[in-house]
XYZ file of C-alpha atoms in Angstrom:
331
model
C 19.481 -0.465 -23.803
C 21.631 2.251 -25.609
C 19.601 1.586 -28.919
C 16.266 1.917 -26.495
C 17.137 5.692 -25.364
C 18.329 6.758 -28.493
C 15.018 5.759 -29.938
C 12.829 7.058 -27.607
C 12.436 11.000 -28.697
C 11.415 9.619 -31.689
C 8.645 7.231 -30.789
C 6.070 9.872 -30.465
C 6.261 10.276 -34.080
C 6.275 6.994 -35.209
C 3.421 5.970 -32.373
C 1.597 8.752 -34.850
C 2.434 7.809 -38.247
C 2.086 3.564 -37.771
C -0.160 3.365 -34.585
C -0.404 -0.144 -35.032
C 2.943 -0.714 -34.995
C 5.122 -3.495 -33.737
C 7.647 -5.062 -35.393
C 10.334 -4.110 -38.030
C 11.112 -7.121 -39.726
C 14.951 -6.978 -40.586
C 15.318 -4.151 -38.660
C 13.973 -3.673 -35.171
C 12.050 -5.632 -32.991
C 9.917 -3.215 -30.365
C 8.031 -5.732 -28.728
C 11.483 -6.519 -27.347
C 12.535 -3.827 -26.089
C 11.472 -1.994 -22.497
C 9.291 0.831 -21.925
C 7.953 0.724 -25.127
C 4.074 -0.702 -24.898
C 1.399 0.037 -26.812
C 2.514 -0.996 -30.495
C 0.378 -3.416 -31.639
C 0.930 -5.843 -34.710
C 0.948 -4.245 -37.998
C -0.540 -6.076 -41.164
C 0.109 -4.925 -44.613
C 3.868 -3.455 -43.623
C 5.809 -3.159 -46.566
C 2.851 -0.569 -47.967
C 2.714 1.320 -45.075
C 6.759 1.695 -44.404
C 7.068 2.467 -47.600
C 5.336 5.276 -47.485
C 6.604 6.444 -44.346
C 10.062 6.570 -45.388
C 8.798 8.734 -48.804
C 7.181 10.875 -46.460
C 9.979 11.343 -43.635
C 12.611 11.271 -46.749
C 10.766 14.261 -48.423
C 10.355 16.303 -44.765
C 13.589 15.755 -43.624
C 14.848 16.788 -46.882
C 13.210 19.811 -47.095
C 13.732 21.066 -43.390
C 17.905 20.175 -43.926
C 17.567 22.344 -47.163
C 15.656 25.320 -45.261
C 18.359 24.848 -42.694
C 21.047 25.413 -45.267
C 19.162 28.320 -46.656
C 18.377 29.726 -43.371
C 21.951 29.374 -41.903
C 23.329 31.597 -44.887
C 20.513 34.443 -44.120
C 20.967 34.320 -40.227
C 23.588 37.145 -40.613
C 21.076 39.294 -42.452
C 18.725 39.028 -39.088
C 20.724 39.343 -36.460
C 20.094 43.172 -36.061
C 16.989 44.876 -34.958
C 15.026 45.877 -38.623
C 14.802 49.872 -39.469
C 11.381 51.219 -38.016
C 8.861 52.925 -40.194
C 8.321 56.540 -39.859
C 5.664 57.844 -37.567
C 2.525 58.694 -39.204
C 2.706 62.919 -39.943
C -0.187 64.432 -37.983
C -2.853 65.405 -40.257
C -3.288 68.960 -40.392
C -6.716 69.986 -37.907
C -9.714 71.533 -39.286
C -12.043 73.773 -36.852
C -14.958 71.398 -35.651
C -13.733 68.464 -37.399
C -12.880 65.162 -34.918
C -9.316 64.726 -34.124
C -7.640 62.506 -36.666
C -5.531 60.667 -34.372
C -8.937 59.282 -33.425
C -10.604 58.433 -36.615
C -10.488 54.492 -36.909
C -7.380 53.099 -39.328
C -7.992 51.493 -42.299
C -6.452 48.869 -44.079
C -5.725 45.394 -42.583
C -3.760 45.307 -38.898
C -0.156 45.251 -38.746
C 1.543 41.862 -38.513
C 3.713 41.008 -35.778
C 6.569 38.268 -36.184
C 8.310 36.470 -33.519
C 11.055 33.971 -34.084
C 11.673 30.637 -32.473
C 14.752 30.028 -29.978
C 17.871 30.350 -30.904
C 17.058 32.093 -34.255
C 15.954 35.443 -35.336
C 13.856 37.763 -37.952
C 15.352 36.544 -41.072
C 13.116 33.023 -40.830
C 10.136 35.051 -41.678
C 11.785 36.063 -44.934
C 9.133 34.171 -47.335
C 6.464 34.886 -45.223
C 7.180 38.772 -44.985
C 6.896 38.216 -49.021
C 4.137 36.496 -49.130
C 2.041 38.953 -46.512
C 3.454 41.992 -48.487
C 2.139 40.272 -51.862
C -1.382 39.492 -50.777
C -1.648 43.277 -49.096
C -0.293 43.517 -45.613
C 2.087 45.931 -45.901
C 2.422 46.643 -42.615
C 4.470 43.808 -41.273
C 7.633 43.747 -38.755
C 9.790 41.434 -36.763
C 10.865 41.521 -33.305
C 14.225 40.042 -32.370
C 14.806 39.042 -28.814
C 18.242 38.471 -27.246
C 19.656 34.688 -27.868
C 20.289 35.241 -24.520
C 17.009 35.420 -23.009
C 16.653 33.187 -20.086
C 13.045 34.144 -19.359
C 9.640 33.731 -21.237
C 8.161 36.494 -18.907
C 11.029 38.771 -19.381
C 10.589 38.339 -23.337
C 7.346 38.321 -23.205
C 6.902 42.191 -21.664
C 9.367 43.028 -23.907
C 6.871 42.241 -27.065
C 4.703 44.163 -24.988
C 6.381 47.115 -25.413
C 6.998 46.680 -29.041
C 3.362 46.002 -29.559
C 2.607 49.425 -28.378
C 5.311 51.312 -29.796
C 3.797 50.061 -33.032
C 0.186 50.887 -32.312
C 1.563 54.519 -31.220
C 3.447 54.500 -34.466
C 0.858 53.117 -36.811
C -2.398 54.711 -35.648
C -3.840 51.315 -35.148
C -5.465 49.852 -31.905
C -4.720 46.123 -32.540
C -2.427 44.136 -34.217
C -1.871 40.749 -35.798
C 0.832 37.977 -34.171
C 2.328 35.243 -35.529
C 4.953 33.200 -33.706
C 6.908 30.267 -34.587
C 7.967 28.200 -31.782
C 9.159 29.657 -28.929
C 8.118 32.670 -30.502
C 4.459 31.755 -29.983
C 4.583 30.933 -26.234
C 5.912 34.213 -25.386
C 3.389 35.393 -27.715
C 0.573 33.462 -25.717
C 1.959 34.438 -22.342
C 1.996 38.517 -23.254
C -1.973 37.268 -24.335
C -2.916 35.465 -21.667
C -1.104 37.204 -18.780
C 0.004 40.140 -19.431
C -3.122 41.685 -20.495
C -2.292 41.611 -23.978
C -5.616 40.523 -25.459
C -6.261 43.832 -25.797
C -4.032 44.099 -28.128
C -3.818 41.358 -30.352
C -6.596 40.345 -32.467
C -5.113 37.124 -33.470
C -2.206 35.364 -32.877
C -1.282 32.548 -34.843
C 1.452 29.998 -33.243
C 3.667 27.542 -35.522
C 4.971 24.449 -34.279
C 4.852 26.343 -30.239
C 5.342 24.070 -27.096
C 1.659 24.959 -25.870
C 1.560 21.652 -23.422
C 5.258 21.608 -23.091
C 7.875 19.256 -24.750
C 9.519 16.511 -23.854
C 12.114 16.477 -26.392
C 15.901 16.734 -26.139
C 16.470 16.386 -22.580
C 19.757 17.155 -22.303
C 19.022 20.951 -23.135
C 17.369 21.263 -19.394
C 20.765 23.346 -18.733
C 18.980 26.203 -20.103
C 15.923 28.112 -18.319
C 13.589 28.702 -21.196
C 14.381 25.321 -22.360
C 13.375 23.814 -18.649
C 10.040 26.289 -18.871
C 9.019 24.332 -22.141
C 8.698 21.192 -20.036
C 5.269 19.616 -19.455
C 4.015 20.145 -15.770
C 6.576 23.674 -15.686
C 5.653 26.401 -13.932
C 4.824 28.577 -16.714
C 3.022 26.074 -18.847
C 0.617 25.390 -15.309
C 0.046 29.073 -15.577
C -1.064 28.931 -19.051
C -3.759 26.543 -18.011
C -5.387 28.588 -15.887
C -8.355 30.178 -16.215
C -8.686 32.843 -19.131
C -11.847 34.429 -19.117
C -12.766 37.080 -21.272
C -9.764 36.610 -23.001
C -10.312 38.404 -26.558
C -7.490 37.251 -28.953
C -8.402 34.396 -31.365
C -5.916 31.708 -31.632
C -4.967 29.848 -34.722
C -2.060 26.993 -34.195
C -0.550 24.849 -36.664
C 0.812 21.606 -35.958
C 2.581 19.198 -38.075
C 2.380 15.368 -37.819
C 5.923 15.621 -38.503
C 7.504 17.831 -36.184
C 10.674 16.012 -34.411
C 10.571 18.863 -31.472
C 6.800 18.124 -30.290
C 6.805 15.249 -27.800
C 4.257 14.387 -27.812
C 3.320 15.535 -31.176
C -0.458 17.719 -29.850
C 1.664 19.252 -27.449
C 1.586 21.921 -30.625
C -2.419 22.184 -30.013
C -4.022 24.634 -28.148
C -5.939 22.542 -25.656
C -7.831 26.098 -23.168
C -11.793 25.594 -22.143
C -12.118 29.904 -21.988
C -10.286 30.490 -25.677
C -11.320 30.926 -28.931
C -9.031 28.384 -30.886
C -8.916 27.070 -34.396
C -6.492 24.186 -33.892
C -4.823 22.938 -37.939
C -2.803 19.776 -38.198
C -0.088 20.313 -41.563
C 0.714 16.884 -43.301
C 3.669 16.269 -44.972
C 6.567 18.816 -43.524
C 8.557 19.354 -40.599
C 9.365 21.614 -37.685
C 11.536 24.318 -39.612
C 9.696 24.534 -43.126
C 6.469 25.410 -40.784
C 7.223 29.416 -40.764
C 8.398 28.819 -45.026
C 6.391 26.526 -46.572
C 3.830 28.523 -49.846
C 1.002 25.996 -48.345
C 1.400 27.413 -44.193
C 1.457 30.907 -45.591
C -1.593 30.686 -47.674
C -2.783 29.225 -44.230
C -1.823 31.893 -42.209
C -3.131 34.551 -44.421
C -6.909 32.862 -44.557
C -6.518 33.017 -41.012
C -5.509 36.779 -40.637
C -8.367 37.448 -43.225
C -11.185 35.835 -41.757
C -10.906 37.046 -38.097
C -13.458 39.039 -36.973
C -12.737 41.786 -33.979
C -15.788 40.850 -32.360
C -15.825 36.900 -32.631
C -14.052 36.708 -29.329
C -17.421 37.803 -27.570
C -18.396 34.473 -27.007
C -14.995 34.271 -24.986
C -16.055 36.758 -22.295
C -18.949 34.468 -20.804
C -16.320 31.754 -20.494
C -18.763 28.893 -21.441
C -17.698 26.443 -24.171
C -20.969 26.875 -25.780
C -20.121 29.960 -27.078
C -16.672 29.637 -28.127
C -14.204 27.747 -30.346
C -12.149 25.783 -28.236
C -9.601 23.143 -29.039
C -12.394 20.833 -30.604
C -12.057 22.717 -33.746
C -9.623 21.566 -35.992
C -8.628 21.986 -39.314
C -6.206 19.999 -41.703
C -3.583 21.005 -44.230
C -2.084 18.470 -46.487
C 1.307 19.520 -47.959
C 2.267 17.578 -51.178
């Protein structure tokens, strides 16, 4: 019975990767065990498991060495990053327009928001990679580890997002969160009037249906709002209409903190959503990984301002909604 619980987190992934599976010769056998239906036999093994464990071998290598990597920057994060400069007023000419109203060129400023219990310095290669490929205009929000509210962190990006479109000139801005980082993200969207202000937000490995994973964290709040059926996640089903942010979400077929696994989908009738399933990684290389970034930046490049118009009648016809989805094979 001990082995039984100990397993069970897990069998949302492997239910994924070997639907048909049953038995573990040599190893396990699940038809034995309880609470554990729907694993059907499984011909041609060997093949398969083999190629499981290559696959689980390379993305649990990989997130243990970004973990390693990522533990030795955490220092470098932990404080608030330096601000840019306000924009000097351009100087007025008689009968010209004000400046301050002239539209701002240049893509949108990017918006990062870490996952729980972390802060700025995951976004490290992506801040690179978005500086390289011309978005210069990028910055990180930290929130307190010791947030105990998604609402309370959510108004807080709020405020940022405006101090930044006071500072920067520009209307809108970009958002991508990783984790928790994109359900606060989603909530400032969806109810906090946010949509307004983000063009697109763009959510990495984020709890949209709730997880079911590592039940013993229910001690904490934000953990116990992260649950299916929570209060905050029913509010995020509600209706949305009108609602103007595109949504972009990547999920991995790997990720060990999504149970079940297309809880990391945007699943909303009234948003626009472009829903992309990442092969081959884990939950921690999601915000790191060249491939997601290259992702993330086709995404930020391709929105259009006015593609959520379709949103505002609220029918399905004229919107892309969770039936959209894309795929992104990681080697």
């Amino acid at each position: 019975m001990k082995v039984t619980r100990a397993l069970q987190p897990f069998l949302p992934l492997c239910q994924r990767l070997l639907p048909d599976l049953r038995t573990l010769p040599g190893i396990l056998n699940l038809s034995s065990l309880p609470n554990l239906p729907g694993l059907p036999g499984l011909p041609g093994l060997p093949s398969r498991l083999a190629g499981l464990s290559l696959t689980l071998l390379k993305a649990t290598a990989l997130d243990l060495a970004i973990l390693a990597g990522h533990l030795l920057l955490y220092p470098s994060g932990m404080a608030q990053e330096r601000r840019a400069a306000a924009r000097p007023a351009l100087p007025r000419v008689a009968g010209a327009d004000d400046p301050a109203q002239l539209p701002t060129k240049g893509p949108l400023p990017v918006v990062l928001l870490h996952g729980f219990i972390d802060n700025r310095s995951v976004f490290v290669l992506l801040r690179r990679s978005l500086a390289q490929h011309g978005r210069q205009r990028v910055e990180s929000l930290n929130y307190s580890p010791l947030t105990c509210d998604i609402r309370t962190a959510a108004e807080l990006l709020g405020r940022h997002i405006e101090e930044i479109c006071e500072r920067t000139g520009s209307s809108q801005v970009d958002v991508v969160g990783h984790s928790l980082g994109g359900l606060i993200a989603r909530y400032y969207v969806q109810r906090l009037g946010g949509d307004g202000r983000v063009r697109t937000l763009v959510t990495l490995g984020t709890p949209h249906s709730g997880t079911r994973v590592a039940p013993l964290a229910n001690a904490h709040p934000i953990v116990r709002q992260m649950r299916p059926g929570s209060e905050l996640i029913e509010e995020l089903s509600r209706p949305a209409q009108g609602c103007r942010t595109q949504f972009v979400s990547f999920w991995s077929d790997l990720d060990h903190l999504m149970d079940p696994l297309e809880s990391a989908c945007v699943d909303h009738p009234d948003l626009l959503v472009q829903n992309v399933r990442v092969t081959g990684i884990g939950h921690l290389a999601l915000p790191v990984h060249p491939a997601v970034a290259t992702g993330i930046r086709q995404a930020l490049d391709t929105a259009r301002t006015g593609a959520s118009a379709g949103a505002r009648t609220g029918s399905r016809a004229g919107t892309r909604t969770g039936t959209q989805t894309d795929g992104l094979t990681v080697a």
